[in-house]
Each structure stands twice: as structure tokens, then as C-alpha cells.
mmCIF file of C-alpha atoms in Angstrom:
data_model
loop_
_atom_site.group_PDB
_atom_site.id
_atom_site.type_symbol
_atom_site.label_atom_id
_atom_site.label_comp_id
_atom_site.label_asym_id
_atom_site.label_seq_id
_atom_site.Cartn_x
_atom_site.Cartn_y
_atom_site.Cartn_z
ATOM 1 C CA UNK A 21 13.209 14.023 12.704
ATOM 2 C CA UNK A 22 10.583 13.218 10.109
ATOM 3 C CA UNK A 23 6.913 13.625 10.909
ATOM 4 C CA UNK A 24 5.212 10.538 9.511
ATOM 5 C CA UNK A 25 3.545 7.405 10.787
ATOM 6 C CA UNK A 26 4.163 3.722 11.000
ATOM 7 C CA UNK A 27 0.660 2.460 10.221
ATOM 8 C CA UNK A 28 0.813 -1.301 10.372
ATOM 9 C CA UNK A 29 -2.388 -3.143 9.620
ATOM 10 C CA UNK A 30 -3.138 -6.284 11.561
ATOM 11 C CA UNK A 31 -1.474 -8.618 9.092
ATOM 12 C CA UNK A 32 -0.603 -12.043 10.340
ATOM 13 C CA UNK A 33 2.943 -13.308 9.802
ATOM 14 C CA UNK A 34 3.674 -13.836 6.134
ATOM 15 C CA UNK A 35 4.668 -17.185 4.754
ATOM 16 C CA UNK A 36 6.343 -16.122 1.546
ATOM 17 C CA UNK A 37 8.392 -18.623 -0.308
ATOM 18 C CA UNK A 38 11.219 -19.708 -2.306
ATOM 19 C CA UNK A 39 14.256 -21.755 -2.894
ATOM 20 C CA UNK A 40 16.865 -20.571 -5.321
ATOM 21 C CA UNK A 41 18.125 -24.022 -6.217
ATOM 22 C CA UNK A 42 15.027 -25.784 -7.442
ATOM 23 C CA UNK A 43 11.696 -25.551 -9.177
ATOM 24 C CA UNK A 44 8.157 -25.822 -7.855
ATOM 25 C CA UNK A 45 7.752 -28.657 -5.407
ATOM 26 C CA UNK A 46 11.375 -28.762 -4.341
ATOM 27 C CA UNK A 47 12.036 -28.859 -0.633
ATOM 28 C CA UNK A 48 12.868 -25.621 1.137
ATOM 29 C CA UNK A 49 15.728 -25.055 3.547
ATOM 30 C CA UNK A 50 16.536 -27.368 6.433
ATOM 31 C CA UNK A 51 14.814 -24.966 8.836
ATOM 32 C CA UNK A 52 11.426 -26.009 7.427
ATOM 33 C CA UNK A 53 11.720 -29.725 6.637
ATOM 34 C CA UNK A 54 9.099 -30.922 4.176
ATOM 35 C CA UNK A 55 7.880 -27.479 3.117
ATOM 36 C CA UNK A 56 7.483 -26.999 -0.623
ATOM 37 C CA UNK A 57 7.140 -23.822 -2.612
ATOM 38 C CA UNK A 58 3.475 -24.634 -3.228
ATOM 39 C CA UNK A 59 2.805 -25.090 0.476
ATOM 40 C CA UNK A 60 4.540 -21.844 1.316
ATOM 41 C CA UNK A 61 2.600 -19.910 -1.322
ATOM 42 C CA UNK A 62 -0.608 -21.450 -0.019
ATOM 43 C CA UNK A 63 0.225 -20.178 3.457
ATOM 44 C CA UNK A 64 1.171 -16.778 2.057
ATOM 45 C CA UNK A 65 -2.172 -16.418 0.297
ATOM 46 C CA UNK A 66 -4.428 -17.768 3.042
ATOM 47 C CA UNK A 67 -2.631 -16.336 6.064
ATOM 48 C CA UNK A 68 -1.472 -12.988 4.724
ATOM 49 C CA UNK A 69 -2.886 -11.782 1.422
ATOM 50 C CA UNK A 70 -6.519 -12.626 2.072
ATOM 51 C CA UNK A 71 -6.533 -11.265 5.655
ATOM 52 C CA UNK A 72 -4.693 -8.109 4.551
ATOM 53 C CA UNK A 73 -7.307 -7.360 1.926
ATOM 54 C CA UNK A 74 -10.042 -8.031 4.468
ATOM 55 C CA UNK A 75 -8.389 -5.511 6.800
ATOM 56 C CA UNK A 76 -8.198 -2.973 3.966
ATOM 57 C CA UNK A 77 -11.894 -3.424 3.150
ATOM 58 C CA UNK A 78 -12.982 -3.259 6.792
ATOM 59 C CA UNK A 79 -10.828 -0.182 7.376
ATOM 60 C CA UNK A 80 -12.392 1.552 4.379
ATOM 61 C CA UNK A 81 -15.840 0.914 5.815
ATOM 62 C CA UNK A 82 -14.729 2.272 9.189
ATOM 63 C CA UNK A 83 -13.362 5.393 7.489
ATOM 64 C CA UNK A 84 -16.634 5.971 5.653
ATOM 65 C CA UNK A 85 -18.569 5.584 8.912
ATOM 66 C CA UNK A 86 -16.315 8.069 10.686
ATOM 67 C CA UNK A 87 -16.728 10.579 7.858
ATOM 68 C CA UNK A 88 -20.506 10.110 7.976
ATOM 69 C CA UNK A 89 -20.424 10.915 11.700
ATOM 70 C CA UNK A 90 -18.332 14.020 11.011
ATOM 71 C CA UNK A 91 -20.687 15.243 8.325
ATOM 72 C CA UNK A 92 -23.739 14.602 10.500
ATOM 73 C CA UNK A 93 -22.281 16.705 13.315
ATOM 74 C CA UNK A 94 -19.181 18.694 12.334
ATOM 75 C CA UNK A 95 -16.946 19.420 15.310
ATOM 76 C CA UNK A 96 -13.386 18.940 16.441
ATOM 77 C CA UNK A 97 -14.608 15.908 18.392
ATOM 78 C CA UNK A 98 -15.838 14.215 15.202
ATOM 79 C CA UNK A 99 -13.058 15.522 12.938
ATOM 80 C CA UNK A 100 -10.207 13.910 14.881
ATOM 81 C CA UNK A 101 -11.572 10.334 14.670
ATOM 82 C CA UNK A 102 -12.490 10.865 11.009
ATOM 83 C CA UNK A 103 -8.893 11.801 10.224
ATOM 84 C CA UNK A 104 -7.600 8.840 12.211
ATOM 85 C CA UNK A 105 -9.965 6.423 10.470
ATOM 86 C CA UNK A 106 -9.069 7.662 6.990
ATOM 87 C CA UNK A 107 -5.363 7.440 7.839
ATOM 88 C CA UNK A 108 -5.841 3.882 9.104
ATOM 89 C CA UNK A 109 -7.739 2.926 5.959
ATOM 90 C CA UNK A 110 -5.109 4.478 3.717
ATOM 91 C CA UNK A 111 -2.356 2.727 5.621
ATOM 92 C CA UNK A 112 -4.136 -0.627 5.482
ATOM 93 C CA UNK A 113 -4.540 -0.299 1.727
ATOM 94 C CA UNK A 114 -0.908 0.677 1.177
ATOM 95 C CA UNK A 115 0.238 -2.231 3.333
ATOM 96 C CA UNK A 116 -1.219 -4.550 0.679
ATOM 97 C CA UNK A 117 1.007 -3.056 -2.023
ATOM 98 C CA UNK A 118 3.617 -5.780 -1.571
ATOM 99 C CA UNK A 119 1.106 -8.245 -2.995
ATOM 100 C CA UNK A 120 -0.622 -5.986 -5.524
ATOM 101 C CA UNK A 121 -1.641 -8.810 -7.844
ATOM 102 C CA UNK A 122 -4.832 -10.458 -8.943
ATOM 103 C CA UNK A 123 -8.020 -8.420 -8.421
ATOM 104 C CA UNK A 124 -6.281 -5.147 -7.493
ATOM 105 C CA UNK A 125 -3.956 -5.361 -10.471
ATOM 106 C CA UNK A 126 -6.638 -6.512 -12.919
ATOM 107 C CA UNK A 127 -9.059 -3.786 -11.825
ATOM 108 C CA UNK A 128 -6.346 -1.109 -11.633
ATOM 109 C CA UNK A 129 -7.701 -0.402 -8.185
ATOM 110 C CA UNK A 130 -4.869 1.934 -7.252
ATOM 111 C CA UNK A 131 -6.202 4.479 -9.756
ATOM 112 C CA UNK A 132 -9.425 4.588 -7.739
ATOM 113 C CA UNK A 133 -8.197 4.103 -4.181
ATOM 114 C CA UNK A 134 -4.707 5.530 -3.780
ATOM 115 C CA UNK A 135 -3.398 7.308 -6.863
ATOM 116 C CA UNK A 136 -1.056 10.285 -6.419
ATOM 117 C CA UNK A 137 -3.300 13.149 -5.325
ATOM 118 C CA UNK A 138 -3.022 16.707 -6.640
ATOM 119 C CA UNK A 139 -4.108 18.870 -3.660
ATOM 120 C CA UNK A 140 -4.413 22.021 -5.787
ATOM 121 C CA UNK A 141 -6.791 20.287 -8.196
ATOM 122 C CA UNK A 142 -8.833 18.998 -5.256
ATOM 123 C CA UNK A 143 -9.182 22.582 -4.019
ATOM 124 C CA UNK A 144 -10.178 23.779 -7.488
ATOM 125 C CA UNK A 145 -12.800 21.043 -7.776
ATOM 126 C CA UNK A 146 -14.155 21.859 -4.332
ATOM 127 C CA UNK A 147 -14.439 25.568 -5.152
ATOM 128 C CA UNK A 148 -16.257 24.872 -8.421
ATOM 129 C CA UNK A 149 -18.662 21.950 -8.785
ATOM 130 C CA UNK A 150 -17.120 18.940 -7.063
ATOM 131 C CA UNK A 151 -18.290 15.410 -7.787
ATOM 132 C CA UNK A 152 -20.795 14.534 -5.084
ATOM 133 C CA UNK A 153 -21.999 11.073 -6.065
ATOM 134 C CA UNK A 154 -20.019 7.827 -6.270
ATOM 135 C CA UNK A 155 -20.817 7.167 -9.926
ATOM 136 C CA UNK A 156 -19.310 10.503 -10.969
ATOM 137 C CA UNK A 157 -16.258 10.004 -8.773
ATOM 138 C CA UNK A 158 -15.597 6.561 -10.226
ATOM 139 C CA UNK A 159 -16.336 7.161 -13.890
ATOM 140 C CA UNK A 160 -15.914 10.873 -14.604
ATOM 141 C CA UNK A 161 -13.293 12.107 -12.164
ATOM 142 C CA UNK A 162 -9.516 12.214 -12.568
ATOM 143 C CA UNK A 163 -7.548 9.774 -10.429
ATOM 144 C CA UNK A 164 -5.589 12.710 -8.978
ATOM 145 C CA UNK A 165 -8.667 14.158 -7.248
ATOM 146 C CA UNK A 166 -10.129 11.019 -5.704
ATOM 147 C CA UNK A 167 -8.996 8.180 -3.463
ATOM 148 C CA UNK A 168 -7.504 8.315 0.006
ATOM 149 C CA UNK A 169 -5.165 11.170 -0.900
ATOM 150 C CA UNK A 170 -8.080 13.405 -1.850
ATOM 151 C CA UNK A 171 -10.043 12.308 1.212
ATOM 152 C CA UNK A 172 -7.129 13.151 3.462
ATOM 153 C CA UNK A 173 -6.622 16.561 1.856
ATOM 154 C CA UNK A 174 -10.306 17.401 2.324
ATOM 155 C CA UNK A 175 -9.946 16.467 5.997
ATOM 156 C CA UNK A 176 -7.067 18.899 6.567
ATOM 157 C CA UNK A 177 -9.607 21.716 6.887
ATOM 158 C CA UNK A 178 -10.900 22.682 10.314
ATOM 159 C CA UNK A 179 -14.273 21.516 11.581
ATOM 160 C CA UNK A 180 -16.006 24.774 10.672
ATOM 161 C CA UNK A 181 -15.327 24.145 6.982
ATOM 162 C CA UNK A 182 -17.503 21.050 7.056
ATOM 163 C CA UNK A 183 -20.422 23.023 8.449
ATOM 164 C CA UNK A 184 -19.846 26.009 6.159
ATOM 165 C CA UNK A 185 -19.208 24.051 2.941
ATOM 166 C CA UNK A 186 -21.820 21.330 2.439
ATOM 167 C CA UNK A 187 -20.119 20.365 -0.820
ATOM 168 C CA UNK A 188 -16.978 19.384 1.119
ATOM 169 C CA UNK A 189 -18.864 16.646 2.934
ATOM 170 C CA UNK A 190 -20.693 15.577 -0.206
ATOM 171 C CA UNK A 191 -17.427 15.300 -2.154
ATOM 172 C CA UNK A 192 -15.642 13.526 0.693
ATOM 173 C CA UNK A 193 -18.502 11.087 1.237
ATOM 174 C CA UNK A 194 -18.627 10.195 -2.460
ATOM 175 C CA UNK A 195 -14.866 9.600 -2.529
ATOM 176 C CA UNK A 196 -15.102 7.283 0.492
ATOM 177 C CA UNK A 197 -18.064 5.412 -0.993
ATOM 178 C CA UNK A 198 -15.992 4.557 -4.071
ATOM 179 C CA UNK A 199 -13.062 3.458 -1.907
ATOM 180 C CA UNK A 200 -15.359 1.190 0.114
ATOM 181 C CA UNK A 201 -16.795 -0.332 -3.053
ATOM 182 C CA UNK A 202 -13.377 -0.926 -4.616
ATOM 183 C CA UNK A 203 -11.671 -2.294 -1.508
ATOM 184 C CA UNK A 204 -14.631 -4.619 -1.024
ATOM 185 C CA UNK A 205 -14.412 -5.808 -4.624
ATOM 186 C CA UNK A 206 -10.717 -6.608 -4.231
ATOM 187 C CA UNK A 207 -11.421 -8.547 -1.039
ATOM 188 C CA UNK A 208 -14.261 -10.436 -2.708
ATOM 189 C CA UNK A 209 -12.111 -11.150 -5.736
ATOM 190 C CA UNK A 210 -9.680 -13.012 -3.508
ATOM 191 C CA UNK A 211 -12.259 -14.874 -1.452
ATOM 192 C CA UNK A 212 -15.241 -15.455 -3.764
ATOM 193 C CA UNK A 213 -14.293 -14.414 -7.292
ATOM 194 C CA UNK A 214 -15.728 -11.634 -9.452
ATOM 195 C CA UNK A 215 -17.759 -11.657 -12.663
ATOM 196 C CA UNK A 216 -17.871 -15.432 -12.874
ATOM 197 C CA UNK A 217 -14.145 -15.901 -12.274
ATOM 198 C CA UNK A 218 -12.984 -18.268 -9.539
ATOM 199 C CA UNK A 219 -11.713 -16.900 -6.259
ATOM 200 C CA UNK A 220 -8.211 -15.593 -6.881
ATOM 201 C CA UNK A 221 -7.007 -17.346 -3.749
ATOM 202 C CA UNK A 222 -7.550 -20.562 -5.713
ATOM 203 C CA UNK A 223 -5.874 -19.223 -8.856
ATOM 204 C CA UNK A 224 -2.863 -18.050 -6.851
ATOM 205 C CA UNK A 225 -2.464 -21.462 -5.265
ATOM 206 C CA UNK A 226 -2.460 -23.481 -8.472
ATOM 207 C CA UNK A 227 -6.130 -24.288 -9.091
ATOM 208 C CA UNK A 228 -8.180 -23.790 -12.257
ATOM 209 C CA UNK A 229 -7.431 -23.190 -15.918
ATOM 210 C CA UNK A 230 -5.706 -19.861 -15.232
ATOM 211 C CA UNK A 231 -3.735 -21.148 -12.263
ATOM 212 C CA UNK A 232 -0.508 -19.441 -11.278
ATOM 213 C CA UNK A 233 2.517 -21.432 -10.259
ATOM 214 C CA UNK A 234 4.230 -20.712 -6.975
ATOM 215 C CA UNK A 235 7.064 -19.197 -8.998
ATOM 216 C CA UNK A 236 4.594 -16.805 -10.653
ATOM 217 C CA UNK A 237 3.470 -15.588 -7.240
ATOM 218 C CA UNK A 238 6.983 -15.227 -5.862
ATOM 219 C CA UNK A 239 8.096 -13.325 -8.952
ATOM 220 C CA UNK A 240 5.108 -10.977 -8.721
ATOM 221 C CA UNK A 241 5.716 -10.180 -5.055
ATOM 222 C CA UNK A 242 9.444 -9.554 -5.349
ATOM 223 C CA UNK A 243 9.104 -7.518 -8.540
ATOM 224 C CA UNK A 244 6.443 -5.356 -6.897
ATOM 225 C CA UNK A 245 8.714 -4.741 -3.934
ATOM 226 C CA UNK A 246 11.575 -3.696 -6.188
ATOM 227 C CA UNK A 247 9.347 -1.351 -8.178
ATOM 228 C CA UNK A 248 8.037 0.321 -5.021
ATOM 229 C CA UNK A 249 11.478 0.746 -3.501
ATOM 230 C CA UNK A 250 12.962 2.097 -6.719
ATOM 231 C CA UNK A 251 10.186 4.678 -7.000
ATOM 232 C CA UNK A 252 10.515 5.807 -3.379
ATOM 233 C CA UNK A 253 14.307 6.027 -3.544
ATOM 234 C CA UNK A 254 14.178 8.165 -6.698
ATOM 235 C CA UNK A 255 11.541 10.518 -5.288
ATOM 236 C CA UNK A 256 13.379 11.015 -2.011
ATOM 237 C CA UNK A 257 16.750 11.420 -3.686
ATOM 238 C CA UNK A 258 15.280 14.173 -5.861
ATOM 239 C CA UNK A 259 14.137 16.004 -2.726
ATOM 240 C CA UNK A 260 17.523 15.557 -1.088
ATOM 241 C CA UNK A 261 19.384 16.883 -4.119
ATOM 242 C CA UNK A 262 17.003 19.696 -5.082
ATOM 243 C CA UNK A 263 18.289 23.252 -5.103
ATOM 244 C CA UNK A 264 16.865 25.410 -2.284
ATOM 245 C CA UNK A 265 13.543 26.866 -3.353
ATOM 246 C CA UNK A 266 13.079 24.507 -6.281
ATOM 247 C CA UNK A 267 10.040 22.300 -6.736
ATOM 248 C CA UNK A 268 9.988 18.524 -6.799
ATOM 249 C CA UNK A 269 7.495 15.733 -7.374
ATOM 250 C CA UNK A 270 7.174 14.165 -3.919
ATOM 251 C CA UNK A 271 3.521 13.085 -3.655
ATOM 252 C CA UNK A 272 1.473 14.274 -0.703
ATOM 253 C CA UNK A 273 1.739 11.780 2.131
ATOM 254 C CA UNK A 274 4.623 9.898 0.488
ATOM 255 C CA UNK A 275 6.455 9.152 3.737
ATOM 256 C CA UNK A 276 3.245 8.033 5.414
ATOM 257 C CA UNK A 277 2.583 5.661 2.537
ATOM 258 C CA UNK A 278 6.146 4.348 2.580
ATOM 259 C CA UNK A 279 5.791 3.632 6.277
ATOM 260 C CA UNK A 280 2.573 1.717 5.642
ATOM 261 C CA UNK A 281 4.241 -0.281 2.878
ATOM 262 C CA UNK A 282 6.987 -1.292 5.284
ATOM 263 C CA UNK A 283 4.328 -3.083 7.313
ATOM 264 C CA UNK A 284 3.732 -5.363 4.337
ATOM 265 C CA UNK A 285 7.461 -5.792 3.750
ATOM 266 C CA UNK A 286 8.082 -6.646 7.384
ATOM 267 C CA UNK A 287 5.313 -9.239 7.438
ATOM 268 C CA UNK A 288 6.720 -10.754 4.259
ATOM 269 C CA UNK A 289 10.200 -11.268 5.585
ATOM 270 C CA UNK A 290 9.096 -12.368 9.038
ATOM 271 C CA UNK A 291 8.296 -15.664 7.346
ATOM 272 C CA UNK A 292 10.962 -15.699 4.677
ATOM 273 C CA UNK A 293 13.259 -16.791 7.480
ATOM 274 C CA UNK A 294 11.780 -20.268 7.091
ATOM 275 C CA UNK A 295 13.035 -20.471 3.527
ATOM 276 C CA UNK A 296 16.068 -18.242 3.169
ATOM 277 C CA UNK A 297 19.445 -18.231 4.795
ATOM 278 C CA UNK A 298 19.025 -16.832 8.334
ATOM 279 C CA UNK A 299 21.815 -14.309 7.801
ATOM 280 C CA UNK A 300 20.020 -12.888 4.762
ATOM 281 C CA UNK A 301 16.740 -12.685 6.644
ATOM 282 C CA UNK A 302 18.463 -10.770 9.435
ATOM 283 C CA UNK A 303 19.938 -8.336 6.928
ATOM 284 C CA UNK A 304 16.564 -7.667 5.325
ATOM 285 C CA UNK A 305 14.872 -7.294 8.713
ATOM 286 C CA UNK A 306 17.547 -4.852 9.870
ATOM 287 C CA UNK A 307 17.171 -2.742 6.733
ATOM 288 C CA UNK A 308 13.382 -2.660 7.071
ATOM 289 C CA UNK A 309 13.774 -1.698 10.731
ATOM 290 C CA UNK A 310 16.111 1.137 9.761
ATOM 291 C CA UNK A 311 13.504 2.599 7.417
ATOM 292 C CA UNK A 312 10.800 2.184 10.040
ATOM 293 C CA UNK A 313 12.994 3.862 12.656
ATOM 294 C CA UNK A 314 13.598 6.843 10.399
ATOM 295 C CA UNK A 315 9.847 7.177 9.926
ATOM 296 C CA UNK A 316 8.820 6.300 13.456
ATOM 297 C CA UNK A 317 8.699 9.620 15.313
ATOM 298 C CA UNK A 318 5.210 10.311 14.251
ATOM 299 C CA UNK A 319 1.814 11.684 14.751
ATOM 300 C CA UNK A 320 -0.788 9.099 13.857
ATOM 301 C CA UNK A 321 -1.691 11.035 10.730
ATOM 302 C CA UNK A 322 0.013 11.663 7.383
ATOM 303 C CA UNK A 323 1.601 15.053 6.899
ATOM 304 C CA UNK A 324 1.517 17.209 3.795
ATOM 305 C CA UNK A 325 4.725 18.920 4.938
ATOM 306 C CA UNK A 326 7.712 17.826 2.886
ATOM 307 C CA UNK A 327 10.753 16.351 4.637
ATOM 308 C CA UNK A 328 13.964 18.312 4.833
ATOM 309 C CA UNK A 329 16.674 17.518 2.313
ATOM 310 C CA UNK A 330 18.718 15.829 5.029
ATOM 311 C CA UNK A 331 15.819 13.655 6.186
ATOM 312 C CA UNK A 332 14.875 12.752 2.615
ATOM 313 C CA UNK A 333 18.444 11.776 1.847
ATOM 314 C CA UNK A 334 18.701 9.590 4.931
ATOM 315 C CA UNK A 335 15.509 7.718 4.110
ATOM 316 C CA UNK A 336 16.479 7.422 0.434
ATOM 317 C CA UNK A 337 19.770 5.818 1.419
ATOM 318 C CA UNK A 338 17.997 3.308 3.661
ATOM 319 C CA UNK A 339 15.422 2.495 0.983
ATOM 320 C CA UNK A 340 18.143 1.985 -1.612
ATOM 321 C CA UNK A 341 20.013 -0.363 0.735
ATOM 322 C CA UNK A 342 16.907 -2.545 1.098
ATOM 323 C CA UNK A 343 16.242 -2.435 -2.637
ATOM 324 C CA UNK A 344 19.811 -3.512 -3.365
ATOM 325 C CA UNK A 345 19.636 -6.455 -0.966
ATOM 326 C CA UNK A 346 16.371 -7.691 -2.432
ATOM 327 C CA UNK A 347 17.519 -7.114 -6.024
ATOM 328 C CA UNK A 348 20.678 -9.139 -5.531
ATOM 329 C CA UNK A 349 20.578 -11.612 -2.665
ATOM 330 C CA UNK A 350 16.831 -12.270 -2.376
ATOM 331 C CA UNK A 351 16.357 -12.451 -6.139
ATOM 332 C CA UNK A 352 19.219 -14.926 -6.383
ATOM 333 C CA UNK A 353 18.044 -17.049 -3.462
ATOM 334 C CA UNK A 354 14.465 -17.265 -4.749
ATOM 335 C CA UNK A 355 15.470 -17.552 -8.419
ATOM 336 C CA UNK A 356 13.241 -14.600 -9.291
ATOM 337 C CA UNK A 357 12.811 -13.450 -12.876
ATOM 338 C CA UNK A 358 13.001 -9.661 -12.956
ATOM 339 C CA UNK A 359 10.307 -8.032 -15.086
ATOM 340 C CA UNK A 360 10.027 -4.525 -16.492
ATOM 341 C CA UNK A 361 9.760 -1.562 -14.134
ATOM 342 C CA UNK A 362 6.251 -0.382 -13.336
ATOM 343 C CA UNK A 363 7.336 3.030 -12.135
ATOM 344 C CA UNK A 364 5.450 4.807 -14.869
ATOM 345 C CA UNK A 365 2.166 3.167 -13.918
ATOM 346 C CA UNK A 366 -0.274 3.867 -11.103
ATOM 347 C CA UNK A 367 1.412 4.791 -7.858
#
């Protein structure tokens, strides 16, 4: 069984939207009399997206505090909670991927917070002259050696390494400081607005000169889900089909991150039942549950150990089943316009 984790941030139930047979303002299904697409998107933004980004920002701050405690007094007793806090922060951030729009998309926050880490390059940087201040990490450091992935890799050392290598703590602390700053900016972008722009919660609910329609929001969410699932299915299939001894491109912590993303998916479709055919909602929920079950026998921390070919193939099959259902039945029911794939962008 796979060693991973089902980190699920404290998202409230999602009120995502749609009706395949009408435009904005048209009534939803009989199960929610009077609900319009605009009302459902408003609930989605205020009850799910904003709280999720608040959780991600708060979790980043908690991770930075736990790392500060570790660095102040390195020991196994301080290392364990630091690992747990960083894992929780990483999971909370990845749970927001389903609604990676607005501030996070505009700022390309993933490149700072959760880009695919290169553990070997992190080790090389640590052994040489690692970045030890937030400004250098943000502006002069490759995305592959910063963010939660780098923080987690630095925390895989034993407690003695933090006492014996002062630069490890300095590097780790700078990485976390940038994550805290970025996660906070994304949260503030939704609630208050950034750089003179209105709060994106208003933009996403139809207010202001740059207002999005409810259809824009629905399309963005569903397209992001499809992109994520396609990427994960391809990566896991490559592992499953690789020749023994060959290398592959499965990012460190990929299964952990997939499990965290399923928290966002599950919250999404908990509320889609108000607007979609109940049979379709049950199918989606069952497919999400299958993925979660395959990832559920877990420590509470991400693992850098790759899954076996058999495990990777089983998860890939489950991910592809969910992707297929969303790409066909959900897309049709919500009248979603499919956009280009974003698989070659930040991940």
C-alpha cells in the first residue's frame, strides 16, 4: 500500500455551480429552487475559496513558527512538529489548486510556493552558499530549490544536522519567509485587493470593470481540475510503465500533493450535488473516494520514496477515471468551454 497522506485543510463545503442548459442567471436544478449561477458562484467564493486561502496563509505562518522553534533549539522533539507543520502548510496550499485563479494565477505564486523541487539541487545549494535571506530566495533563486518542496527536503535530515549546519536553518527559514509572504498576498488579494486593484472576491462575483461572469469562474475551476488530473495521470502512468531500473519524472511528494488536491476536489463536489444530477454527483464522489482510499494508508508526512509500479498504475487508473467523468459528463452538464492544457506551466 502507498505511503502518502490525505491532508485535508479545513475547507467548508463548496458551493460550485452550473447548469448545462442555460446561461448566467438561469435557475439551477429542482433540488435547489431559486438558485442561480451567480448565487452559487458567490457562495463558492465566499464560503470556500476565501476561507481556503486564509487556511493556506495561516498554515504557512504556523509552519514558519515551527521551523523557528526547531532552529532555536534543534532536537527530535522540535523536528517532528516542524515537519508536521510544513506538511500541513504544503497540503493546505495544494488543496487550493482546484481554484488556482485570480491572485495566485496572476502572481504565478506556484513558482514561489510549490513548484516541482529538485532535491539534488537543494543539496548542492546547501553544500555551497545557499540563499539565506528572503529577498534572495524570491528574486535570485530557481523555483526548483525553494517553496514547500525544498523546505520539506531540508527537513528530512535528522535533528543533529540543524545544529551542525547553521546554513540549513538559515536557508529553510528564508524559504518559509517567502512562502508566508506569498500565501499572505494571495489571501489579501482575495479579501482586500493588491496594488490598487479591488478585492478579487468582488471581481469573481461580477463586480467592477474587470468582473468575471459566473461562467468564467466555472470554466476556470473545471479546466484547472482537468489539467491537474491529466498531469497526475501521465506522471503515474509513466512510473507504472517504466522499465525496471529506469528513471522517471515523478516529482518529490507527488502522491502527497495529489492527496491534498483531492481535499479541494471533494469539497467542490460536495456542493455540486445541489446543481448537478444526483447520479453524476455520486459517481464523482465515488471516484474521488477511490483515489483517497488508495492514498489513505499514510503517515502524516509526505514521502520521497517513489510508489511501486503496481501502486502507481492503480492510482493512475483511478485518476484517469475521475478525469474522464469530469471531461465528459461534468463539462457537458455545466456547459464548460475547454481551454488549452496548462501542463507545461508551473506545477
